[in-house]
Amino acid sequence: MDVARATAAALDGVRVWVDGDLAGPDARVRALDHGLTVGDGVFETCKVVDGQPFALSRHHARMDRSLAALGLPPVDRGRIQEGIDAVLGQGGMPFGRLRYTVTAGVGPLGSDRLEGAATHLVTAVAQEVPGPTSSVAVVPWTRNERGALTGVKSTSYAENVVALAAAKEMGHSEAVLANTAGLLCEGTGTNVFVVLDGVVHTPALSCGPLAGVTRGLLLEWLREEGIEVCESQLPLSVLAEAQEVWLTSSLRDVSAVTTIGVAPGVRLASGEELPAVPLTGRELGDGPGPVARAASEIFARRAAATPDP
């Protein structure tokens, strides 16, 4: 398949709404939009089930936190709902991905901003329901747990693109990163959970991961159903010791990790060589372990009770 055909296939069926106009994958934003020139914007991704977005109120609340961290006003929920209605009102989406983005709008060619209207962009696409398992590669780059964008779901996403590409080159579906202190942090689009001696642990937000909506719901629901869960500072080496490892995200829900690979060291743009992560790969079995199965059942049951928990 040539590049043009591959691009068309990847974009097939994507519905796009930009500031009031419903368009297709070829829709345009302004060339001087600050979200494009310097990544000055935020976004949310949630799953669509039977044409309805899941946990939309929690996604809106997280977007407000991200916007506040960038010094931008809260999201115009009515404007975003207009876009959601436009892209989902066409029907035909038993399961899919909804993404909405807000940027600072048109700005100068630098980090300064202009006063003016934000840009609002909403997209949706139908897709297959993800399977119950994932395979990950631990990559040598780190998350900055003290950076200005820590905990912000920013459109400045190139670090994730590079890390995920490295994992996929090795045949894995996700990359996992430590923070600058060598503590387990997160995946490129997922939160990480591990089971140690029957207790569920996930990196504390102080370690730098994004506060995932699925992560938050799972923490609440597991505790309400009597399963002990700790938000912890975990060394990256915990991946070599844990009895179970899972990922959570808005589309995967709870996804058991069956294989952990380790990416080789890389050479940075400066020419400096970054050493490989001091871990070896692991096989954790063909499917979810007992705690992951229980977590998946609880999440599926509780999520089915309401589209906006």
Short mmCIF file of C-alpha atoms in Angstrom, two decimals:
data_model
loop_
_atom_site.label_atom_id
_atom_site.label_comp_id
_atom_site.label_asym_id
_atom_site.label_seq_id
_atom_site.Cartn_x
_atom_site.Cartn_y
_atom_site.Cartn_z
CA MET A 1 0.00 0.00 0.00
CA ASP A 2 1.48 3.39 -1.02
CA VAL A 3 1.58 6.39 1.32
CA ALA A 4 -1.48 8.10 -0.19
CA ARG A 5 -3.63 4.98 0.11
CA ALA A 6 -2.40 4.27 3.65
CA THR A 7 -3.21 7.84 4.68
CA ALA A 8 -6.69 7.64 3.15
CA ALA A 9 -7.34 4.33 4.92
CA ALA A 10 -6.21 5.74 8.28
CA LEU A 11 -8.53 8.75 7.92
CA ASP A 12 -11.49 6.89 6.44
CA GLY A 13 -14.70 7.61 8.31
CA VAL A 14 -13.31 10.35 10.59
CA ARG A 15 -15.96 12.99 11.28
CA VAL A 16 -14.68 16.52 11.87
CA TRP A 17 -16.28 19.69 13.25
CA VAL A 18 -14.31 22.95 13.50
CA ASP A 19 -15.82 26.05 15.12
CA GLY A 20 -19.34 25.42 13.90
CA ASP A 21 -18.62 23.74 10.57
CA LEU A 22 -19.05 20.00 9.99
CA ALA A 23 -16.49 18.78 7.50
CA GLY A 24 -14.45 15.71 6.58
CA PRO A 25 -10.86 14.66 7.25
CA ASP A 26 -9.64 17.48 4.97
CA ALA A 27 -10.99 20.20 7.31
CA ARG A 28 -8.54 23.03 8.02
CA VAL A 29 -7.54 25.13 11.01
CA ARG A 30 -5.89 28.54 10.65
CA ALA A 31 -2.17 28.47 9.86
CA LEU A 32 -1.36 30.77 12.80
CA ASP A 33 -3.42 28.86 15.35
CA HIS A 34 -1.31 28.64 18.51
CA GLY A 35 -2.28 24.99 18.93
CA LEU A 36 -0.46 24.32 15.65
CA THR A 37 2.50 26.70 15.92
CA VAL A 38 3.51 26.02 19.54
CA GLY A 39 1.18 23.29 20.82
CA ASP A 40 -0.76 25.78 22.96
CA GLY A 41 -3.90 23.74 23.53
CA VAL A 42 -5.45 20.80 25.30
CA PHE A 43 -7.62 17.87 24.31
CA GLU A 44 -9.69 15.01 25.66
CA THR A 45 -10.39 11.55 24.24
CA CYS A 46 -13.29 9.42 25.39
CA LYS A 47 -14.93 6.29 24.12
CA VAL A 48 -18.28 6.24 22.37
CA VAL A 49 -20.66 3.40 23.16
CA ASP A 50 -23.88 3.08 21.13
CA GLY A 51 -23.44 6.62 19.88
CA GLN A 52 -23.00 8.15 23.34
CA PRO A 53 -19.75 9.45 24.89
CA PHE A 54 -18.71 7.87 28.19
CA ALA A 55 -17.85 9.87 31.33
CA LEU A 56 -18.13 13.19 29.51
CA SER A 57 -18.48 15.26 32.70
CA ARG A 58 -15.19 13.87 34.05
CA HIS A 59 -13.45 14.59 30.76
CA HIS A 60 -14.78 18.16 30.79
CA ALA A 61 -13.55 18.61 34.37
CA ARG A 62 -10.07 17.38 33.44
CA MET A 63 -10.00 19.68 30.42
CA ASP A 64 -10.80 22.60 32.73
CA ARG A 65 -7.83 21.61 34.91
CA SER A 66 -5.58 21.40 31.85
CA LEU A 67 -6.76 24.78 30.56
CA ALA A 68 -6.23 26.37 33.97
CA ALA A 69 -2.66 25.02 34.04
CA LEU A 70 -2.03 26.76 30.71
CA GLY A 71 -3.65 29.98 31.94
CA LEU A 72 -6.64 29.64 29.59
CA PRO A 73 -10.36 30.03 30.42
CA PRO A 74 -12.56 27.01 31.23
CA VAL A 75 -13.99 25.03 28.34
CA ASP A 76 -17.16 26.37 26.71
CA ARG A 77 -19.21 23.23 27.29
CA GLY A 78 -22.08 24.39 25.13
CA ARG A 79 -19.73 24.98 22.20
CA ILE A 80 -18.10 21.58 22.60
CA GLN A 81 -21.53 19.93 22.91
CA GLU A 82 -22.51 21.53 19.60
CA GLY A 83 -19.55 19.79 17.99
CA ILE A 84 -20.24 16.48 19.74
CA ASP A 85 -23.85 16.55 18.56
CA ALA A 86 -22.68 17.26 15.02
CA VAL A 87 -20.19 14.39 14.76
CA LEU A 88 -22.24 11.81 16.66
CA GLY A 89 -25.62 12.88 15.27
CA GLN A 90 -24.87 11.03 12.04
CA GLY A 91 -25.36 7.73 13.89
CA GLY A 92 -23.70 4.43 13.08
CA MET A 93 -21.16 4.28 15.90
CA PRO A 94 -21.59 1.23 18.19
CA PHE A 95 -18.06 1.83 19.48
CA GLY A 96 -15.69 4.64 18.68
CA ARG A 97 -13.31 7.38 19.67
CA LEU A 98 -14.39 10.96 20.37
CA ARG A 99 -11.71 13.63 20.64
CA TYR A 100 -12.25 17.31 21.34
CA THR A 101 -9.58 19.98 21.34
CA VAL A 102 -9.42 23.58 22.52
CA THR A 103 -6.49 25.83 21.59
CA ALA A 104 -5.57 29.41 22.47
CA GLY A 105 -6.59 30.46 18.96
CA VAL A 106 -4.59 32.61 16.55
CA GLY A 107 -1.30 33.80 18.01
CA PRO A 108 2.14 35.12 17.10
CA LEU A 109 5.03 32.97 15.89
CA GLY A 110 6.37 32.48 19.39
CA SER A 111 5.29 31.77 22.93
CA ASP A 112 3.38 35.02 23.48
CA ARG A 113 -0.40 34.95 23.10
CA LEU A 114 -2.96 37.29 21.57
CA GLU A 115 -6.31 37.99 23.18
CA GLY A 116 -9.07 36.41 21.16
CA ALA A 117 -11.40 33.52 20.61
CA ALA A 118 -10.27 29.96 21.21
CA THR A 119 -10.38 27.30 18.52
CA HIS A 120 -12.77 24.39 19.12
CA LEU A 121 -12.31 21.13 17.24
CA VAL A 122 -14.33 17.91 17.66
CA THR A 123 -13.65 14.63 15.84
CA ALA A 124 -15.06 11.11 16.05
CA VAL A 125 -14.42 7.81 14.34
CA ALA A 126 -15.86 4.32 14.67
CA GLN A 127 -13.42 1.57 15.54
CA GLU A 128 -13.13 -1.96 16.79
CA VAL A 129 -13.38 -2.65 20.52
CA PRO A 130 -9.81 -3.14 21.82
CA GLY A 131 -8.87 -6.63 22.99
CA PRO A 132 -8.34 -7.53 26.66
CA THR A 133 -4.53 -7.59 26.55
CA SER A 134 -1.60 -5.36 25.58
CA SER A 135 2.13 -5.71 25.05
CA VAL A 136 4.49 -2.95 26.20
CA ALA A 137 8.06 -1.81 25.76
CA VAL A 138 9.85 0.19 28.45
CA VAL A 139 11.58 3.08 26.67
CA PRO A 140 14.67 5.04 27.81
CA TRP A 141 13.09 8.52 27.78
CA THR A 142 11.57 9.94 30.96
CA ARG A 143 8.62 12.02 32.09
CA ASN A 144 9.37 15.27 33.90
CA GLU A 145 7.29 15.00 37.07
CA ARG A 146 7.95 18.68 37.87
CA GLY A 147 7.38 20.24 34.44
CA ALA A 148 4.89 22.96 33.55
CA LEU A 149 2.83 20.42 31.57
CA THR A 150 2.86 17.66 34.18
CA GLY A 151 -0.68 16.33 34.46
CA VAL A 152 -1.85 18.41 31.48
CA LYS A 153 -3.39 16.66 28.47
CA SER A 154 -1.68 19.02 26.07
CA THR A 155 -1.58 19.05 22.29
CA SER A 156 2.23 19.09 22.71
CA TYR A 157 2.28 15.31 22.21
CA ALA A 158 5.42 14.64 20.17
CA GLU A 159 7.22 12.90 23.05
CA ASN A 160 4.45 10.31 23.05
CA VAL A 161 4.68 9.90 19.27
CA VAL A 162 8.41 9.13 19.49
CA ALA A 163 8.04 6.73 22.42
CA LEU A 164 5.11 4.84 20.89
CA ALA A 165 6.91 4.54 17.55
CA ALA A 166 9.87 2.96 19.34
CA ALA A 167 7.59 0.45 21.06
CA LYS A 168 5.79 -0.42 17.82
CA GLU A 169 9.09 -0.97 16.04
CA MET A 170 9.66 -3.75 18.59
CA GLY A 171 6.20 -5.23 17.98
CA HIS A 172 4.51 -3.81 21.09
CA SER A 173 1.29 -1.80 21.33
CA GLU A 174 2.31 0.69 24.03
CA ALA A 175 5.40 2.31 25.56
CA VAL A 176 5.95 2.74 29.30
CA LEU A 177 8.11 5.47 30.82
CA ALA A 178 9.74 6.24 34.15
CA ASN A 179 10.02 9.75 35.54
CA THR A 180 13.27 11.62 36.11
CA ALA A 181 13.62 10.05 39.58
CA GLY A 182 13.52 6.53 38.11
CA LEU A 183 9.99 5.84 39.35
CA LEU A 184 7.32 4.14 37.26
CA CYS A 185 5.17 6.84 35.67
CA GLU A 186 2.80 5.98 32.78
CA GLY A 187 2.37 4.91 29.20
CA THR A 188 2.04 7.25 26.22
CA GLY A 189 -1.74 7.13 26.46
CA THR A 190 -2.32 4.89 29.46
CA ASN A 191 -1.97 4.60 33.21
CA VAL A 192 -0.14 1.62 34.67
CA PHE A 193 -1.29 -0.67 37.51
CA VAL A 194 0.69 -3.49 39.11
CA VAL A 195 -0.22 -6.21 41.60
CA LEU A 196 2.24 -6.92 44.43
CA ASP A 197 1.39 -9.66 46.93
CA GLY A 198 -2.30 -9.34 46.06
CA VAL A 199 -2.42 -5.53 46.50
CA VAL A 200 -3.10 -3.24 43.55
CA HIS A 201 -0.74 -0.28 43.11
CA THR A 202 -0.62 2.57 40.61
CA PRO A 203 1.83 5.48 40.44
CA ALA A 204 0.78 8.44 42.59
CA LEU A 205 0.02 11.66 40.72
CA SER A 206 3.11 13.18 42.36
CA CYS A 207 5.14 10.82 40.15
CA GLY A 208 3.93 12.74 37.08
CA PRO A 209 1.31 10.60 35.31
CA LEU A 210 -1.80 12.07 33.77
CA ALA A 211 -4.83 11.67 36.01
CA GLY A 212 -6.63 9.29 33.67
CA VAL A 213 -10.42 9.26 33.78
CA THR A 214 -10.47 5.46 33.67
CA ARG A 215 -7.74 5.41 36.33
CA GLY A 216 -9.85 7.57 38.63
CA LEU A 217 -13.01 5.56 38.11
CA LEU A 218 -11.20 2.28 38.68
CA LEU A 219 -9.64 3.55 41.92
CA GLU A 220 -13.09 4.53 43.20
CA TRP A 221 -14.88 1.38 42.10
CA LEU A 222 -12.25 -1.11 43.27
CA ARG A 223 -12.16 0.49 46.72
CA GLU A 224 -15.96 0.53 46.94
CA GLU A 225 -15.98 -3.20 46.15
CA GLY A 226 -13.40 -4.10 48.79
CA ILE A 227 -10.23 -4.37 46.71
CA GLU A 228 -7.20 -2.67 48.25
CA VAL A 229 -5.62 -0.09 45.93
CA CYS A 230 -2.61 2.11 46.75
CA GLU A 231 -1.34 5.18 44.93
CA SER A 232 2.38 4.62 45.39
CA GLN A 233 5.89 5.67 44.47
CA LEU A 234 7.12 2.60 42.65
CA PRO A 235 10.60 2.01 41.23
CA LEU A 236 10.66 1.15 37.56
CA SER A 237 12.05 -2.24 38.59
CA VAL A 238 8.60 -3.14 39.92
CA LEU A 239 7.80 -4.24 36.36
CA ALA A 240 10.25 -7.11 36.85
CA GLU A 241 8.62 -8.18 40.11
CA ALA A 242 4.88 -7.61 39.86
CA GLN A 243 2.56 -10.61 39.65
CA GLU A 244 0.30 -8.69 37.25
CA VAL A 245 0.63 -5.52 35.19
CA TRP A 246 -2.32 -3.72 33.56
CA LEU A 247 -2.96 -0.60 31.55
CA THR A 248 -6.03 1.60 31.75
CA SER A 249 -7.26 4.18 29.28
CA SER A 250 -10.52 5.57 27.98
CA LEU A 251 -10.61 3.14 25.06
CA ARG A 252 -8.88 0.09 26.54
CA ASP A 253 -10.69 0.19 29.92
CA VAL A 254 -8.58 -2.44 31.77
CA SER A 255 -5.99 -4.15 29.57
CA ALA A 256 -3.70 -6.85 30.98
CA VAL A 257 -0.04 -6.70 29.92
CA THR A 258 1.15 -10.07 28.64
CA THR A 259 4.65 -9.10 27.47
CA ILE A 260 7.13 -6.47 28.66
CA GLY A 261 9.98 -5.62 26.31
CA VAL A 262 12.84 -3.17 26.82
CA ALA A 263 13.83 -0.69 24.11
CA PRO A 264 17.54 -0.23 23.45
CA GLY A 265 19.34 2.99 24.27
CA VAL A 266 18.94 5.83 21.79
CA ARG A 267 20.98 8.75 20.52
CA LEU A 268 19.50 12.14 21.34
CA ALA A 269 19.30 15.05 18.90
CA SER A 270 22.36 16.51 20.64
CA GLY A 271 24.33 13.39 19.74
CA GLU A 272 24.50 12.19 23.33
CA GLU A 273 23.83 8.49 23.78
CA LEU A 274 21.04 7.59 26.18
CA PRO A 275 21.62 4.19 27.81
CA ALA A 276 19.04 1.44 27.75
CA VAL A 277 16.72 0.91 30.72
CA PRO A 278 18.31 -1.55 33.21
CA LEU A 279 15.53 -4.13 32.90
CA THR A 280 15.06 -7.38 31.04
CA GLY A 281 11.91 -8.44 29.23
CA ARG A 282 9.16 -10.57 30.76
CA GLU A 283 6.32 -12.81 29.68
CA LEU A 284 3.32 -12.59 32.01
CA GLY A 285 1.03 -15.15 30.42
CA ASP A 286 -1.49 -15.23 27.61
CA GLY A 287 -4.32 -13.36 29.32
CA PRO A 288 -5.43 -11.35 32.33
CA GLY A 289 -4.52 -12.59 35.79
CA PRO A 290 -7.14 -13.06 38.51
CA VAL A 291 -7.00 -9.51 39.87
CA ALA A 292 -7.11 -7.99 36.39
CA ARG A 293 -10.13 -10.15 35.55
CA ALA A 294 -11.89 -8.95 38.69
CA ALA A 295 -11.02 -5.33 37.91
CA SER A 296 -12.27 -5.70 34.33
CA GLU A 297 -15.55 -7.21 35.51
CA ILE A 298 -16.08 -4.46 38.07
CA PHE A 299 -15.30 -1.71 35.58
CA ALA A 300 -17.55 -3.18 32.88
CA ARG A 301 -20.45 -3.66 35.28
CA ARG A 302 -20.20 -0.24 36.87
CA ALA A 303 -19.67 1.53 33.54
CA ALA A 304 -22.75 -0.16 32.06
CA ALA A 305 -24.91 1.35 34.80
CA THR A 306 -24.55 4.92 33.54
CA PRO A 307 -22.87 6.68 30.58
CA ASP A 308 -21.70 9.57 32.77
CA PRO A 309 -20.49 8.23 36.13
#
